[in-house]
């Protein structure tokens, strides 16, 4: 590919990826607002939702790891975690391997609600998959699997 073609492809990937991200965040926000009427999920910010998702995917994470993942300072993450712990959505527990560290987890009481919200997001992806059709979906999955492998390899080499 020429530089202009590479740049155009990168721009398409970035903008489309952003659209998918925005779709997920809109769905997640709407679902949290719906769930939030009767739970601690009401009125969560996009950053708080993103933090909960990051913790959920990783099951447990330290404040410093979470700060790197979110691209914010550890003190900012610590303050956000404190607010989510107060709401009963996250927990802080001492690390068994290193007592100086604290592990952040999704609170057991919040897991069922998060699972319900994730089902709603999955439903929006089902609609998208049905709209693009099986052939495009197959190609999309193959490309995403390859991207996942590249990113995992890049992540491992960065450690």
GROMACS .gro file of C-alpha atoms in nm:
model
  159
    1UNK     CA    1   0.000   0.000   0.000
    2UNK     CA    2   0.111   0.354  -0.065
    3UNK     CA    3   0.122   0.605   0.220
    4UNK     CA    4  -0.201   0.772   0.107
    5UNK     CA    5  -0.375   0.435   0.083
    6UNK     CA    6  -0.244   0.335   0.425
    7UNK     CA    7  -0.363   0.662   0.575
    8UNK     CA    8  -0.706   0.630   0.410
    9UNK     CA    9  -0.741   0.271   0.537
   10UNK     CA   10  -0.632   0.372   0.886
   11UNK     CA   11  -0.885   0.656   0.884
   12UNK     CA   12  -1.167   0.422   0.776
   13UNK     CA   13  -1.075   0.170   1.045
   14UNK     CA   14  -1.052   0.442   1.308
   15UNK     CA   15  -1.380   0.615   1.221
   16UNK     CA   16  -1.574   0.291   1.184
   17UNK     CA   17  -1.426   0.156   1.506
   18UNK     CA   18  -1.531   0.478   1.675
   19UNK     CA   19  -1.885   0.435   1.543
   20UNK     CA   20  -1.899   0.081   1.684
   21UNK     CA   21  -1.760   0.205   2.016
   22UNK     CA   22  -2.019   0.483   2.026
   23UNK     CA   23  -2.298   0.232   1.951
   24UNK     CA   24  -2.181   0.017   2.242
   25UNK     CA   25  -2.157   0.314   2.478
   26UNK     CA   26  -2.504   0.446   2.378
   27UNK     CA   27  -2.654   0.100   2.431
   28UNK     CA   28  -2.468   0.056   2.759
   29UNK     CA   29  -2.569   0.399   2.885
   30UNK     CA   30  -2.936   0.340   2.794
   31UNK     CA   31  -2.928  -0.002   2.960
   32UNK     CA   32  -2.759   0.134   3.272
   33UNK     CA   33  -3.016   0.411   3.293
   34UNK     CA   34  -3.295   0.155   3.264
   35UNK     CA   35  -3.135  -0.073   3.524
   36UNK     CA   36  -3.038   0.229   3.731
   37UNK     CA   37  -3.395   0.320   3.811
   38UNK     CA   38  -3.385   0.057   4.083
   39UNK     CA   39  -3.009   0.002   4.128
   40UNK     CA   40  -2.674   0.172   4.178
   41UNK     CA   41  -2.632   0.192   3.800
   42UNK     CA   42  -2.834   0.510   3.770
   43UNK     CA   43  -2.654   0.814   3.641
   44UNK     CA   44  -2.317   0.651   3.573
   45UNK     CA   45  -2.080   0.852   3.354
   46UNK     CA   46  -1.933   0.704   3.037
   47UNK     CA   47  -1.595   0.691   3.213
   48UNK     CA   48  -1.745   0.498   3.506
   49UNK     CA   49  -1.918   0.257   3.268
   50UNK     CA   50  -1.593   0.208   3.080
   51UNK     CA   51  -1.409   0.141   3.406
   52UNK     CA   52  -1.663  -0.120   3.514
   53UNK     CA   53  -1.631  -0.288   3.171
   54UNK     CA   54  -1.251  -0.294   3.199
   55UNK     CA   55  -1.269  -0.454   3.542
   56UNK     CA   56  -1.540  -0.699   3.433
   57UNK     CA   57  -1.336  -0.827   3.137
   58UNK     CA   58  -1.022  -0.872   3.346
   59UNK     CA   59  -1.200  -1.005   3.659
   60UNK     CA   60  -0.941  -0.837   3.883
   61UNK     CA   61  -0.705  -0.548   3.822
   62UNK     CA   62  -0.481  -0.317   4.024
   63UNK     CA   63  -0.527   0.059   4.036
   64UNK     CA   64  -0.207   0.113   3.836
   65UNK     CA   65  -0.312  -0.140   3.568
   66UNK     CA   66  -0.654   0.019   3.545
   67UNK     CA   67  -0.495   0.363   3.512
   68UNK     CA   68  -0.285   0.240   3.218
   69UNK     CA   69  -0.587   0.079   3.051
   70UNK     CA   70  -0.797   0.393   3.085
   71UNK     CA   71  -0.515   0.636   3.010
   72UNK     CA   72  -0.559   0.837   3.329
   73UNK     CA   73  -0.351   0.891   3.643
   74UNK     CA   74  -0.361   0.639   3.930
   75UNK     CA   75  -0.501   0.904   4.171
   76UNK     CA   76  -0.789   0.971   3.927
   77UNK     CA   77  -0.860   0.599   3.901
   78UNK     CA   78  -0.844   0.562   4.276
   79UNK     CA   79  -1.102   0.839   4.324
   80UNK     CA   80  -1.331   0.687   4.058
   81UNK     CA   81  -1.296   0.342   4.216
   82UNK     CA   82  -1.382   0.490   4.557
   83UNK     CA   83  -1.708   0.630   4.418
   84UNK     CA   84  -1.798   0.300   4.253
   85UNK     CA   85  -1.713   0.106   4.572
   86UNK     CA   86  -1.944   0.342   4.767
   87UNK     CA   87  -2.222   0.262   4.518
   88UNK     CA   88  -2.163  -0.112   4.564
   89UNK     CA   89  -2.048  -0.171   4.204
   90UNK     CA   90  -1.678  -0.245   4.264
   91UNK     CA   91  -1.480  -0.394   4.551
   92UNK     CA   92  -1.127  -0.332   4.676
   93UNK     CA   93  -0.947  -0.624   4.837
   94UNK     CA   94  -0.583  -0.669   4.942
   95UNK     CA   95  -0.384  -0.877   4.694
   96UNK     CA   96  -0.301  -1.218   4.839
   97UNK     CA   97   0.033  -1.231   4.651
   98UNK     CA   98   0.144  -0.878   4.744
   99UNK     CA   99  -0.020  -0.713   5.045
  100UNK     CA  100   0.099  -0.369   4.925
  101UNK     CA  101  -0.136  -0.393   4.625
  102UNK     CA  102  -0.512  -0.372   4.611
  103UNK     CA  103  -0.722  -0.571   4.364
  104UNK     CA  104  -1.030  -0.413   4.208
  105UNK     CA  105  -1.320  -0.643   4.118
  106UNK     CA  106  -1.682  -0.606   4.015
  107UNK     CA  107  -1.897  -0.646   4.325
  108UNK     CA  108  -2.087  -0.978   4.327
  109UNK     CA  109  -2.415  -0.788   4.363
  110UNK     CA  110  -2.346  -0.598   4.039
  111UNK     CA  111  -2.250  -0.895   3.819
  112UNK     CA  112  -2.609  -0.998   3.741
  113UNK     CA  113  -2.704  -0.644   3.642
  114UNK     CA  114  -2.392  -0.610   3.425
  115UNK     CA  115  -2.471  -0.943   3.258
  116UNK     CA  116  -2.821  -0.816   3.176
  117UNK     CA  117  -2.679  -0.494   3.034
  118UNK     CA  118  -2.425  -0.691   2.829
  119UNK     CA  119  -2.711  -0.899   2.686
  120UNK     CA  120  -2.867  -0.577   2.561
  121UNK     CA  121  -2.538  -0.480   2.395
  122UNK     CA  122  -2.510  -0.825   2.242
  123UNK     CA  123  -2.860  -0.776   2.104
  124UNK     CA  124  -2.747  -0.461   1.923
  125UNK     CA  125  -2.459  -0.660   1.771
  126UNK     CA  126  -2.699  -0.935   1.663
  127UNK     CA  127  -2.897  -0.670   1.476
  128UNK     CA  128  -2.576  -0.542   1.315
  129UNK     CA  129  -2.463  -0.893   1.218
  130UNK     CA  130  -2.803  -0.967   1.065
  131UNK     CA  131  -2.790  -0.638   0.872
  132UNK     CA  132  -2.445  -0.700   0.719
  133UNK     CA  133  -2.519  -1.064   0.635
  134UNK     CA  134  -2.333  -1.392   0.687
  135UNK     CA  135  -2.057  -1.343   0.429
  136UNK     CA  136  -1.951  -1.002   0.560
  137UNK     CA  137  -1.987  -1.125   0.917
  138UNK     CA  138  -1.752  -1.416   0.848
  139UNK     CA  139  -1.493  -1.181   0.696
  140UNK     CA  140  -1.537  -0.938   0.985
  141UNK     CA  141  -1.477  -1.215   1.241
  142UNK     CA  142  -1.165  -1.333   1.056
  143UNK     CA  143  -1.024  -0.979   1.044
  144UNK     CA  144  -1.105  -0.915   1.411
  145UNK     CA  145  -0.941  -1.244   1.513
  146UNK     CA  146  -0.626  -1.144   1.328
  147UNK     CA  147  -0.632  -0.796   1.487
  148UNK     CA  148  -0.682  -0.954   1.829
  149UNK     CA  149  -0.374  -1.172   1.777
  150UNK     CA  150  -0.162  -0.873   1.668
  151UNK     CA  151  -0.279  -0.664   1.964
  152UNK     CA  152  -0.218  -0.947   2.211
  153UNK     CA  153   0.131  -1.000   2.071
  154UNK     CA  154   0.199  -0.626   2.088
  155UNK     CA  155   0.065  -0.615   2.445
  156UNK     CA  156   0.285  -0.906   2.554
  157UNK     CA  157   0.596  -0.751   2.400
  158UNK     CA  158   0.523  -0.421   2.579
  159UNK     CA  159   0.536  -0.586   2.923
   0.00000   0.00000   0.00000
